[in-house]
Amino acid sequence: MYFCHMSFLDEIARRRTFGIISHPDAGKTTLTEKLLLFGGAIQEAGAVKSNKIKKAATSDFMEIERQRGISVATSVLAFLYKDKKINILDTPGHKDFAEDTYRTLTAVDSVIVVIDVAKGVEAQTEKLVEVCRMRNIPIIVFINKLDREGKDAFDLLDEVEQKLGLTTVPLSFPIGMGYDFQGIYNLWNENIRLFEGEQKTTISQSNLIENIDDPALEKAIGSSAKETLAEELELVREVYPRFNQEAYLAGDQQPVFFGSALNNFGVQELLDCFVDIAPPPLAKDSEERTIAPDEDAFSGFVFKIHANMDPKHRDRLAFVKIVSGTFTRNVPYLHVRLKKKLKFSSPNAFFADKKEIVDISYPGDIVGLHDTGNFKIGDTLTSGEQIHFRGIPSFSPEHFRYINNADPMKAKQLNKGIDQLMDEGVAQLFTLELNGRKVVGTVGALQFDVIQYRLEHEYGASCTYENLNVHKACWVEVKAGGEEDFAGFKQTKAKFLAKDKQGQLVYLTDSAFSLQMTQSKYPGVIFHATSEF
Ligand code: G4P
């Protein structure tokens, strides 16, 4: 028993569950692939498919389906490295799928942010890092594509600090850049790695140079490059704080690495440091109490639901992050929202190239559960305790349309389809208070096509859309003593009021201006940008 308990704690301590976030094209897929190569999880480059939605694909449904297929396959990529079990959770970079990424970020214990050296901090990076910072998720920054001409390293560090609000600590530093890129000075392990040959595509294991005074360095890169490097390193040491692991874990300090994922440069340095400093599974807040990973009782939550690709099999895969205890096959667990016990005969564990039925999973792991419609995003499973995990809020959609039934014979199919697609988190549904009409809200315009297509192909239902002028959805809360304002607000804004799927009251405001006016007219009512407040 004692031994058994030890191994449970060891299992927790060796897990690293994280996400890679970036603006599309910064190199997330390439970096993921290189990490898997180091882990020996794949044998050759090109094995990880990019799940980017290519621009031309927006009206091509086969392409959307293909992307969906890839995105199941890459949802969780697990591998072993230096005896650590590493789980990479896939985060779509495309802005139309930003909600997916926000939800996935509730299941990671840390993130790596990839930034393109030439483009610097881009829009999607800003949004995603903001979400990480709200939750104090530990962040490591990887500045990619050093083989290309880009911004000056110091300017880039400034930009990262300004735009992302981070406190950077360079743990590596480039020697030259673009055409002059010669290698990386690793401040973490204090050594230097240089490119080999003209092509800058291979790194030599042999030309690992121990320190800056090594004569081999000057010989290899020339005396002026060596001088520059020495000056830059001095500046780094003067200007930036020393790395402090606690500050990193608290989200107060962010280590930065430079490299080129495509050429496999700087990637191993990143990975070696990552396994040393990144956090194992952390405790998680629930509405009732904080749950520690080493508690014996199992708990976990659903952060993603994926519909089966085969429309003949309606079952879906619910992705559960294990927070505490162990998840064991065929053991009944409490589905807290439904208040019923469910057991799972074929829970899936994920690896880089396959998924497999697994008997036991530990905190930090993700299990995929076959589901016939019991789950929705945010659901909690436990050994029996009534726990509700927090932190999967809905954000206001950007696009809103009425959804109408186009085939009166198929109303039931339509409702079921809409229901299930919303549980999956494809979009949000609002029901107008005044007339019961249904409004679908999405992050990107692309989702409307996806919904229409999937309703038809998976549920045999057809729908049409109708435009509706909504700027934002705001979740409504009444302040203590604000009842009179609330009554006035309800009366004047009756045709803008709706319920979300949880039955929470939402104000569908038609412009930023009218939201502002309404807010100043009814100070007793609070308008929230997310469903969780
Ligand atoms: P993403 O997942 O973040 O969207 O980016 P992805 O890895 O797909 O990389 C986007 C493009 O950037 C790819 O080129 C990729 O080869 C290139 N890339 C990634 N890392 C580096 C690097 O270190 N240096 C250079 N020079 N390029 C890099 P593509 O032409 O768009 O795609 P592909 O046709 O080569 O796959």
Coordinates of C-alpha atoms and ligand atoms in Angstrom, one line a residue:
M1 CA 0.0 0.0 0.0
Y2 CA 2.8 2.3 1.0
F3 CA 4.6 1.6 -2.3
C4 CA 1.4 2.2 -4.2
H5 CA 0.9 5.6 -2.6
M6 CA 4.5 6.6 -3.4
S7 CA 4.0 5.8 -7.0
F8 CA 0.8 7.8 -7.2
L9 CA 2.7 10.9 -6.0
D10 CA 5.5 10.1 -8.4
E11 CA 3.1 9.8 -11.2
I12 CA 1.7 13.3 -10.5
A13 CA 5.1 14.8 -10.1
R14 CA 6.3 13.6 -13.5
R15 CA 3.4 15.0 -15.5
R16 CA 3.7 18.2 -17.5
T17 CA 0.5 19.3 -19.2
F18 CA 0.7 22.4 -21.3
G19 CA -0.5 24.2 -24.4
I20 CA 1.4 26.0 -27.2
I21 CA -0.2 29.2 -28.2
S22 CA 0.6 31.5 -31.1
H23 CA -0.8 33.6 -33.8
P24 CA -1.4 31.5 -36.9
D25 CA 1.9 30.8 -38.9
A26 CA 4.3 31.7 -36.1
G27 CA 5.4 28.1 -36.0
K28 CA 3.2 26.2 -33.4
T29 CA 2.8 23.1 -35.5
T30 CA 6.5 23.0 -36.4
L31 CA 7.6 23.4 -32.8
T32 CA 5.1 20.7 -31.7
E33 CA 6.5 18.3 -34.2
K34 CA 10.1 19.0 -33.1
L35 CA 9.2 18.4 -29.5
L36 CA 7.6 15.1 -30.5
L37 CA 10.8 14.1 -32.4
F38 CA 12.9 14.7 -29.3
G39 CA 10.5 12.6 -27.3
G40 CA 10.9 9.8 -29.9
A41 CA 7.2 9.9 -30.2
I42 CA 7.4 10.3 -34.0
Q43 CA 10.2 9.3 -36.3
E44 CA 10.0 12.0 -39.0
A45 CA 9.1 15.5 -39.7
G46 CA 5.7 16.0 -41.4
A47 CA 3.9 13.6 -39.2
V48 CA 1.9 16.2 -37.3
K49 CA -0.6 17.7 -39.6
S50 CA -1.3 21.4 -39.4
N51 CA -5.0 22.0 -38.5
K52 CA -4.9 25.5 -39.8
I53 CA -7.9 26.5 -41.7
K54 CA -6.5 27.7 -44.9
K55 CA -8.0 30.9 -46.3
A56 CA -9.3 29.2 -49.4
A57 CA -11.1 26.6 -47.3
T58 CA -13.8 28.8 -45.8
S59 CA -16.5 27.6 -48.2
D60 CA -15.1 24.1 -48.8
F61 CA -16.9 21.8 -46.4
M62 CA -14.8 18.8 -47.2
E63 CA -11.9 20.8 -46.0
I64 CA -13.7 21.7 -42.8
E65 CA -14.4 18.1 -42.2
R66 CA -10.8 17.2 -42.9
Q67 CA -9.6 19.8 -40.5
R68 CA -12.0 18.4 -37.9
G69 CA -10.5 15.0 -38.4
I70 CA -7.0 16.3 -37.9
S71 CA -8.1 18.2 -34.9
V72 CA -9.3 15.0 -33.1
A73 CA -6.0 13.4 -33.9
T74 CA -4.0 16.3 -32.5
S75 CA -6.2 17.2 -29.5
V76 CA -3.7 15.7 -27.1
L77 CA -0.2 14.7 -28.0
A78 CA 1.6 12.8 -25.2
F79 CA 5.2 11.7 -25.1
L80 CA 7.9 10.8 -22.6
Y81 CA 11.1 12.9 -22.2
K82 CA 13.6 12.4 -19.5
D83 CA 11.1 10.3 -17.6
K84 CA 8.5 13.1 -17.7
K85 CA 5.1 12.4 -19.1
I86 CA 4.4 15.4 -21.3
N87 CA 0.9 16.1 -22.5
I88 CA 0.6 18.8 -25.2
L89 CA -3.0 20.1 -25.6
D90 CA -3.8 21.5 -29.0
T91 CA -5.0 25.0 -29.2
P92 CA -6.4 26.2 -32.5
G93 CA -4.7 29.5 -33.6
H94 CA -7.5 30.6 -36.0
K95 CA -9.5 33.4 -34.4
D96 CA -12.8 31.8 -35.4
F97 CA -12.0 29.0 -32.9
A98 CA -10.7 31.2 -30.1
E99 CA -13.4 29.9 -27.7
D100 CA -11.9 26.4 -28.1
T101 CA -8.6 27.7 -27.2
Y102 CA -9.8 29.6 -24.2
R103 CA -11.5 26.5 -22.9
T104 CA -8.4 24.4 -23.5
L105 CA -6.4 26.9 -21.5
T106 CA -8.5 25.9 -18.4
A107 CA -7.0 22.4 -18.7
V108 CA -3.3 23.3 -19.0
D109 CA -0.8 23.8 -16.2
S110 CA 1.5 26.1 -18.2
V111 CA 2.0 27.4 -21.8
I112 CA 4.7 28.1 -24.3
V113 CA 4.0 31.2 -26.5
V114 CA 5.5 31.1 -30.0
I115 CA 6.4 34.5 -31.6
D116 CA 7.6 35.1 -35.1
V117 CA 10.8 37.1 -34.9
A118 CA 9.9 39.2 -37.9
K119 CA 6.2 39.8 -37.0
G120 CA 6.6 40.3 -33.3
V121 CA 3.6 40.2 -31.1
E122 CA 0.4 39.7 -33.1
A123 CA -3.3 40.1 -32.3
Q124 CA -4.1 36.5 -31.5
T125 CA -1.0 36.2 -29.2
E126 CA -2.2 39.3 -27.3
K127 CA -5.6 37.9 -26.7
L128 CA -4.4 34.4 -25.6
V129 CA -1.7 35.7 -23.3
E130 CA -4.3 37.9 -21.7
V131 CA -6.4 34.9 -20.9
C132 CA -3.3 33.1 -19.4
R133 CA -2.4 36.1 -17.4
M134 CA -5.9 36.3 -15.9
R135 CA -5.3 32.9 -14.5
N136 CA -1.6 33.4 -13.7
I137 CA -0.6 30.5 -15.9
P138 CA 3.2 30.1 -16.1
I139 CA 4.4 31.2 -19.5
I140 CA 7.6 30.5 -21.4
V141 CA 8.2 32.5 -24.6
F142 CA 9.8 31.0 -27.7
I143 CA 10.9 33.5 -30.4
N144 CA 11.0 31.6 -33.6
K145 CA 12.4 31.9 -37.2
L146 CA 15.8 33.3 -36.2
D147 CA 17.1 32.0 -39.5
R148 CA 15.2 34.9 -41.1
E149 CA 15.7 38.6 -40.9
G150 CA 13.7 39.9 -38.0
K151 CA 13.5 42.5 -35.3
D152 CA 16.4 43.2 -33.0
A153 CA 16.4 40.9 -30.0
F154 CA 16.2 43.7 -27.4
D155 CA 13.5 45.5 -29.3
L156 CA 11.5 42.3 -29.4
L157 CA 11.9 41.7 -25.7
D158 CA 10.6 45.3 -25.2
E159 CA 7.7 44.6 -27.4
V160 CA 6.8 41.5 -25.5
E161 CA 6.9 43.4 -22.3
Q162 CA 4.9 46.3 -23.6
K163 CA 2.2 44.5 -25.5
L164 CA 1.8 41.3 -23.5
G165 CA 2.5 42.9 -20.1
L166 CA 5.2 40.2 -19.3
T167 CA 8.4 40.5 -17.3
T168 CA 10.9 38.8 -19.6
V169 CA 14.0 36.9 -18.6
P170 CA 16.1 35.8 -21.6
L171 CA 17.4 32.3 -20.9
S172 CA 19.0 32.1 -24.3
F173 CA 20.3 34.7 -26.7
P174 CA 20.8 34.7 -30.5
I175 CA 24.3 35.1 -32.0
G176 CA 23.4 37.2 -35.1
M177 CA 20.2 36.9 -36.9
G178 CA 18.8 36.0 -40.4
Y179 CA 21.7 35.8 -42.8
D180 CA 24.2 36.3 -40.0
F181 CA 22.5 33.9 -37.6
Q182 CA 25.2 31.7 -36.2
G183 CA 23.9 30.1 -33.1
I184 CA 22.5 30.4 -29.6
Y185 CA 24.0 31.3 -26.3
N186 CA 22.2 29.3 -23.7
L187 CA 22.0 31.2 -20.5
W188 CA 20.2 28.4 -18.7
N189 CA 23.0 25.9 -19.0
E190 CA 25.7 28.4 -19.9
N191 CA 26.8 26.9 -23.2
I192 CA 26.8 27.8 -26.8
R193 CA 25.5 25.9 -29.8
L194 CA 26.5 26.8 -33.3
F195 CA 25.1 26.0 -36.7
E196 CA 27.1 23.7 -38.8
G197 CA 27.9 24.3 -42.5
E198 CA 26.5 26.8 -44.9
Q199 CA 22.9 25.7 -45.0
K200 CA 22.1 26.5 -41.4
T201 CA 19.9 23.5 -41.3
T202 CA 21.9 21.3 -39.0
I203 CA 23.3 21.7 -35.5
S204 CA 26.4 19.9 -34.6
Q205 CA 26.4 18.0 -31.4
S206 CA 30.2 18.4 -31.5
N207 CA 30.4 22.1 -31.6
L208 CA 28.8 22.7 -28.2
I209 CA 31.1 25.4 -26.8
E210 CA 31.3 25.6 -23.0
N211 CA 31.6 29.4 -22.5
I212 CA 32.2 32.7 -24.2
D213 CA 36.0 32.7 -23.5
D214 CA 36.5 29.4 -25.2
P215 CA 38.9 30.2 -28.1
A216 CA 36.9 27.8 -30.3
L217 CA 34.1 30.3 -30.2
E218 CA 36.0 33.3 -31.6
K219 CA 37.5 31.0 -34.2
A220 CA 34.1 29.8 -35.3
I221 CA 32.1 33.1 -35.4
G222 CA 34.8 35.7 -35.8
S223 CA 36.1 38.3 -33.4
S224 CA 33.5 41.0 -34.1
A225 CA 30.6 38.7 -33.6
K226 CA 32.2 37.5 -30.4
E227 CA 32.6 41.1 -29.2
T228 CA 29.0 41.9 -30.0
L229 CA 27.8 38.8 -28.2
A230 CA 29.9 39.6 -25.1
E231 CA 28.4 43.1 -25.0
E232 CA 24.9 41.9 -25.5
L233 CA 25.2 39.3 -22.8
E234 CA 26.5 42.0 -20.4
L235 CA 23.5 44.1 -21.2
V236 CA 21.2 41.1 -20.7
R237 CA 22.7 40.5 -17.2
E238 CA 22.4 44.2 -16.3
V239 CA 18.9 44.9 -17.6
Y240 CA 16.9 41.7 -17.0
P241 CA 16.1 40.1 -13.7
R242 CA 17.7 36.8 -12.8
F243 CA 15.5 33.8 -13.4
N244 CA 13.5 32.9 -10.3
Q245 CA 11.4 29.7 -10.5
E246 CA 8.9 30.8 -8.0
A247 CA 8.3 34.1 -9.9
Y248 CA 7.8 32.1 -13.1
L249 CA 5.4 29.7 -11.5
A250 CA 3.4 32.5 -10.0
G251 CA 3.1 34.1 -13.4
D252 CA 5.3 37.1 -12.4
Q253 CA 8.2 36.4 -14.7
Q254 CA 8.5 34.8 -18.1
P255 CA 11.6 33.1 -19.5
V256 CA 12.4 33.7 -23.1
F257 CA 14.2 31.4 -25.6
F258 CA 15.3 32.1 -29.1
G259 CA 15.5 29.6 -31.9
S260 CA 14.3 28.2 -35.2
A261 CA 11.8 25.4 -35.0
L262 CA 12.1 24.5 -38.6
N263 CA 15.8 24.0 -38.3
N264 CA 15.5 22.4 -34.9
F265 CA 17.6 25.2 -33.4
G266 CA 17.1 26.1 -29.8
V267 CA 14.3 23.5 -29.4
Q268 CA 16.2 21.1 -27.2
E269 CA 17.3 23.9 -25.0
L270 CA 13.7 25.0 -24.6
L271 CA 12.5 21.4 -23.9
D272 CA 15.3 20.7 -21.4
C273 CA 14.5 23.8 -19.5
F274 CA 10.8 23.2 -19.7
V275 CA 10.9 19.8 -18.1
D276 CA 13.1 21.3 -15.3
I277 CA 11.0 24.3 -14.5
A278 CA 7.4 23.8 -15.7
P279 CA 4.8 22.9 -13.1
P280 CA 3.3 19.5 -12.5
P281 CA -0.5 19.3 -12.2
L282 CA -1.7 22.1 -9.9
A283 CA -4.5 22.4 -7.4
K284 CA -7.8 23.7 -8.9
D285 CA -10.5 25.9 -7.4
S286 CA -14.0 24.6 -7.4
E287 CA -17.1 26.5 -6.2
E288 CA -16.9 24.5 -3.0
R289 CA -13.2 24.3 -2.2
T290 CA -9.7 23.9 -3.7
I291 CA -8.9 20.4 -4.9
A292 CA -5.3 19.2 -4.6
P293 CA -4.0 16.7 -7.2
D294 CA -2.8 14.3 -4.6
E295 CA -6.2 13.8 -3.0
D296 CA -7.3 10.1 -3.2
A297 CA -10.7 10.8 -4.5
F298 CA -11.0 11.3 -8.3
S299 CA -12.2 14.6 -9.8
G300 CA -12.0 16.0 -13.3
F301 CA -13.9 18.2 -15.7
V302 CA -14.9 18.3 -19.4
F303 CA -13.1 21.0 -21.4
K304 CA -13.8 19.9 -24.9
I305 CA -16.3 17.7 -26.8
H306 CA -15.6 16.3 -30.2
A307 CA -18.3 14.9 -32.4
N308 CA -17.7 11.7 -34.1
M309 CA -16.5 12.1 -37.7
D310 CA -18.8 9.3 -38.8
P311 CA -22.4 10.6 -38.9
K312 CA -23.7 7.0 -38.6
H313 CA -22.2 6.8 -35.1
R314 CA -23.6 9.6 -33.2
D315 CA -21.3 9.2 -30.2
R316 CA -18.9 11.9 -29.2
L317 CA -15.6 12.1 -27.4
A318 CA -15.6 14.2 -24.2
F319 CA -12.1 15.3 -23.1
V320 CA -11.7 15.2 -19.3
K321 CA -8.8 16.7 -17.5
I322 CA -8.0 14.8 -14.3
V323 CA -7.6 17.1 -11.4
S324 CA -7.2 14.7 -8.5
G325 CA -7.0 11.0 -7.7
T326 CA -7.0 8.4 -10.4
F327 CA -9.5 7.7 -13.1
T328 CA -10.1 4.0 -13.4
R329 CA -11.8 2.1 -16.2
N330 CA -15.2 0.6 -15.3
V331 CA -15.5 2.4 -12.0
P332 CA -18.7 4.4 -11.6
Y333 CA -18.2 8.1 -11.1
L334 CA -20.7 10.8 -10.2
H335 CA -21.8 13.1 -13.0
V336 CA -22.4 16.1 -10.8
R337 CA -24.8 18.1 -13.0
L338 CA -27.0 15.1 -13.9
K339 CA -26.7 13.6 -10.4
K340 CA -26.1 10.2 -11.7
K341 CA -23.3 7.6 -11.7
L342 CA -21.7 6.7 -15.0
K343 CA -19.0 4.2 -15.7
F344 CA -16.8 4.0 -18.8
S345 CA -15.6 0.8 -20.3
S346 CA -13.3 2.2 -22.9
P347 CA -11.6 5.5 -21.8
N348 CA -9.0 6.6 -24.2
A349 CA -5.6 7.8 -23.4
F350 CA -3.7 9.8 -26.0
F351 CA -0.3 9.4 -27.5
A352 CA 1.5 11.2 -30.3
D353 CA 0.3 8.9 -33.0
K354 CA -2.6 6.9 -31.5
K355 CA -5.2 6.7 -28.8
E356 CA -5.6 3.6 -26.7
I357 CA -7.9 2.2 -24.1
V358 CA -6.4 2.8 -20.7
D359 CA -7.1 1.3 -17.3
I360 CA -5.8 4.0 -15.1
S361 CA -5.0 7.7 -15.6
Y362 CA -3.4 10.3 -13.2
P363 CA -3.8 14.0 -12.5
G364 CA -2.6 16.0 -15.4
D365 CA -3.7 13.4 -17.9
I366 CA -6.5 13.8 -20.3
V367 CA -9.0 10.9 -20.9
G368 CA -11.3 10.8 -23.9
L369 CA -14.7 9.3 -22.9
H370 CA -17.3 8.1 -25.4
D371 CA -20.5 10.0 -24.8
T372 CA -23.9 9.7 -26.3
G373 CA -25.1 13.1 -25.1
N374 CA -24.5 13.2 -21.4
F375 CA -21.8 15.7 -21.3
K376 CA -21.4 19.4 -22.0
I377 CA -18.4 21.6 -21.6
G378 CA -17.7 22.4 -18.0
D379 CA -19.2 19.3 -16.5
T380 CA -17.6 17.8 -13.4
L381 CA -17.0 14.1 -12.7
T382 CA -16.1 12.9 -9.2
S383 CA -15.8 9.9 -6.9
G384 CA -19.0 11.1 -5.2
E385 CA -18.4 14.6 -3.9
Q386 CA -20.5 17.5 -5.1
I387 CA -17.9 19.7 -6.7
H388 CA -18.3 22.3 -9.5
F389 CA -15.1 23.4 -11.1
R390 CA -15.0 27.0 -12.1
G391 CA -13.3 28.8 -14.9
I392 CA -15.0 27.8 -18.1
P393 CA -16.9 31.0 -18.8
S394 CA -18.6 31.9 -22.1
F395 CA -17.4 35.1 -23.7
S396 CA -19.7 37.3 -25.8
P397 CA -19.9 36.0 -29.4
E398 CA -18.9 38.4 -32.2
H399 CA -21.6 37.4 -34.7
F400 CA -25.3 36.9 -34.2
R401 CA -28.0 35.5 -36.4
Y402 CA -31.6 34.3 -36.0
I403 CA -31.7 30.6 -36.8
N404 CA -34.9 29.3 -38.5
N405 CA -36.2 25.8 -39.2
A406 CA -36.3 25.3 -43.0
D407 CA -38.1 22.0 -42.9
P408 CA -41.1 21.8 -40.7
M409 CA -41.1 18.0 -40.7
K410 CA -37.6 18.0 -39.1
A411 CA -38.2 20.3 -36.1
K412 CA -37.2 17.6 -33.6
Q413 CA -33.9 16.8 -35.5
L414 CA -33.1 20.5 -35.7
N415 CA -33.6 21.1 -32.0
K416 CA -31.6 18.1 -31.1
G417 CA -28.8 19.1 -33.5
I418 CA -28.7 22.6 -32.2
D419 CA -28.6 21.4 -28.6
Q420 CA -25.8 19.0 -29.2
L421 CA -23.7 21.4 -31.3
M422 CA -24.0 24.0 -28.5
D423 CA -23.0 21.5 -25.9
E424 CA -19.9 20.9 -28.0
G425 CA -19.2 24.6 -27.8
V426 CA -19.4 25.3 -31.5
A427 CA -21.5 28.4 -30.8
Q428 CA -23.9 29.8 -28.2
L429 CA -27.6 29.8 -28.3
F430 CA -29.8 32.6 -26.9
T431 CA -33.6 32.5 -26.7
L432 CA -35.3 35.9 -26.9
E433 CA -37.6 36.5 -23.9
L434 CA -40.2 38.3 -25.9
N435 CA -41.0 35.8 -28.6
G436 CA -38.9 32.7 -28.0
R437 CA -37.0 33.1 -31.2
K438 CA -33.5 31.4 -31.3
V439 CA -30.4 33.4 -31.9
V440 CA -27.0 31.8 -32.6
G441 CA -23.9 33.6 -31.6
T442 CA -20.4 32.7 -32.9
V443 CA -16.9 33.9 -32.6
G444 CA -16.3 33.7 -36.4
A445 CA -18.5 33.9 -39.4
L446 CA -17.2 30.5 -40.5
Q447 CA -19.1 28.7 -37.7
F448 CA -22.5 29.5 -39.3
D449 CA -21.5 27.5 -42.3
V450 CA -20.2 24.7 -40.2
I451 CA -23.4 24.5 -38.1
Q452 CA -25.6 24.5 -41.2
Y453 CA -23.5 21.8 -42.8
R454 CA -23.3 19.6 -39.7
L455 CA -27.1 20.0 -39.0
E456 CA -27.8 18.7 -42.4
H457 CA -25.2 15.9 -42.5
E458 CA -25.3 14.6 -39.0
Y459 CA -28.9 15.4 -38.0
G460 CA -30.8 15.5 -41.3
A461 CA -32.1 19.0 -40.4
S462 CA -32.0 22.1 -42.4
C463 CA -31.8 25.7 -41.2
T464 CA -31.7 29.2 -42.6
Y465 CA -30.3 32.3 -40.9
E466 CA -31.6 35.8 -40.7
N467 CA -29.5 38.9 -39.8
L468 CA -29.9 40.5 -36.5
N469 CA -28.1 43.6 -35.3
V470 CA -26.4 42.8 -32.1
H471 CA -23.1 44.2 -31.0
K472 CA -22.4 42.2 -27.8
A473 CA -24.0 39.8 -25.4
C474 CA -23.8 41.0 -21.8
W475 CA -24.6 38.8 -18.8
V476 CA -26.9 40.7 -16.5
E477 CA -26.5 40.9 -12.7
V478 CA -28.7 43.0 -10.3
K479 CA -26.8 44.8 -7.6
A480 CA -28.0 44.7 -4.1
G481 CA -30.7 47.4 -3.9
G482 CA -30.8 47.7 -7.7
E483 CA -34.2 46.1 -8.1
E484 CA -35.9 49.3 -9.2
D485 CA -33.3 50.0 -11.9
F486 CA -33.6 46.3 -13.0
A487 CA -37.4 46.6 -13.4
G488 CA -36.9 49.8 -15.5
F489 CA -34.2 48.2 -17.6
K490 CA -36.3 45.1 -18.2
Q491 CA -39.2 47.2 -19.4
T492 CA -37.3 49.5 -21.8
K493 CA -35.0 46.8 -23.2
A494 CA -37.6 44.0 -23.3
K495 CA -36.9 43.2 -27.0
F496 CA -33.1 42.9 -26.4
L497 CA -33.4 40.4 -23.5
A498 CA -32.6 36.7 -23.9
K499 CA -31.7 33.6 -21.9
D500 CA -28.5 31.7 -22.6
K501 CA -28.5 27.9 -22.4
Q502 CA -28.0 27.9 -18.7
G503 CA -31.0 30.1 -18.2
Q504 CA -28.9 33.2 -17.3
L505 CA -30.3 36.6 -18.4
V506 CA -28.4 38.2 -21.3
Y507 CA -28.7 41.7 -22.7
L508 CA -28.1 41.7 -26.5
T509 CA -27.0 45.2 -27.0
D510 CA -27.1 46.7 -30.5
S511 CA -24.1 49.1 -30.1
A512 CA -21.3 50.0 -27.7
F513 CA -23.0 53.4 -27.4
S514 CA -26.4 52.0 -26.3
L515 CA -24.6 49.7 -23.8
Q516 CA -22.9 52.8 -22.3
M517 CA -26.2 54.7 -22.2
T518 CA -28.0 51.8 -20.6
Q519 CA -25.3 51.4 -18.0
S520 CA -25.4 55.0 -17.0
K521 CA -29.2 55.1 -16.9
Y522 CA -29.5 51.9 -14.7
P523 CA -26.5 51.9 -12.3
G524 CA -28.2 49.2 -10.2
V525 CA -27.6 46.7 -13.0
I526 CA -24.2 45.2 -13.9
F527 CA -23.4 44.1 -17.4
H528 CA -20.7 41.4 -17.6
A529 CA -18.6 40.5 -20.6
T530 CA -18.5 36.8 -19.6
S531 CA -21.0 34.3 -18.2
E532 CA -18.9 33.8 -15.0
F533 CA -18.8 36.6 -12.5
Ligands
G4P1 P1 1.4 27.5 -37.0 O1 1.1 26.1 -36.6 O2 1.8 28.4 -35.9 O3 0.3 28.1 -37.8 O4 2.7 27.6 -37.9 P2 3.4 26.4 -38.7 O5 4.2 25.6 -37.8 O6 2.5 25.7 -39.6 O7 4.5 27.3 -39.5 C1 4.0 28.3 -40.4 C2 5.1 28.4 -41.5 O8 6.3 28.9 -40.9 C3 5.4 27.1 -42.2 O9 5.7 27.4 -43.6 C4 6.7 26.7 -41.5 O10 7.5 25.8 -42.3 C5 7.4 28.0 -41.3 N1 8.3 27.9 -40.1 C6 8.1 27.4 -38.9 N2 9.3 27.5 -38.1 C7 10.2 28.2 -38.9 C8 11.5 28.6 -38.7 O11 12.1 28.4 -37.7 N3 12.1 29.3 -39.7 C9 11.5 29.5 -40.9 N4 12.2 30.1 -41.9 N5 10.2 29.1 -41.2 C10 9.6 28.4 -40.2 P3 4.7 27.4 -44.7 O12 5.4 27.6 -46.0 O13 3.5 28.2 -44.4 O14 4.1 25.9 -44.6 P4 4.7 24.6 -45.2 O15 4.1 24.6 -46.5 O16 6.2 24.8 -45.2 O17 4.2 23.6 -44.2

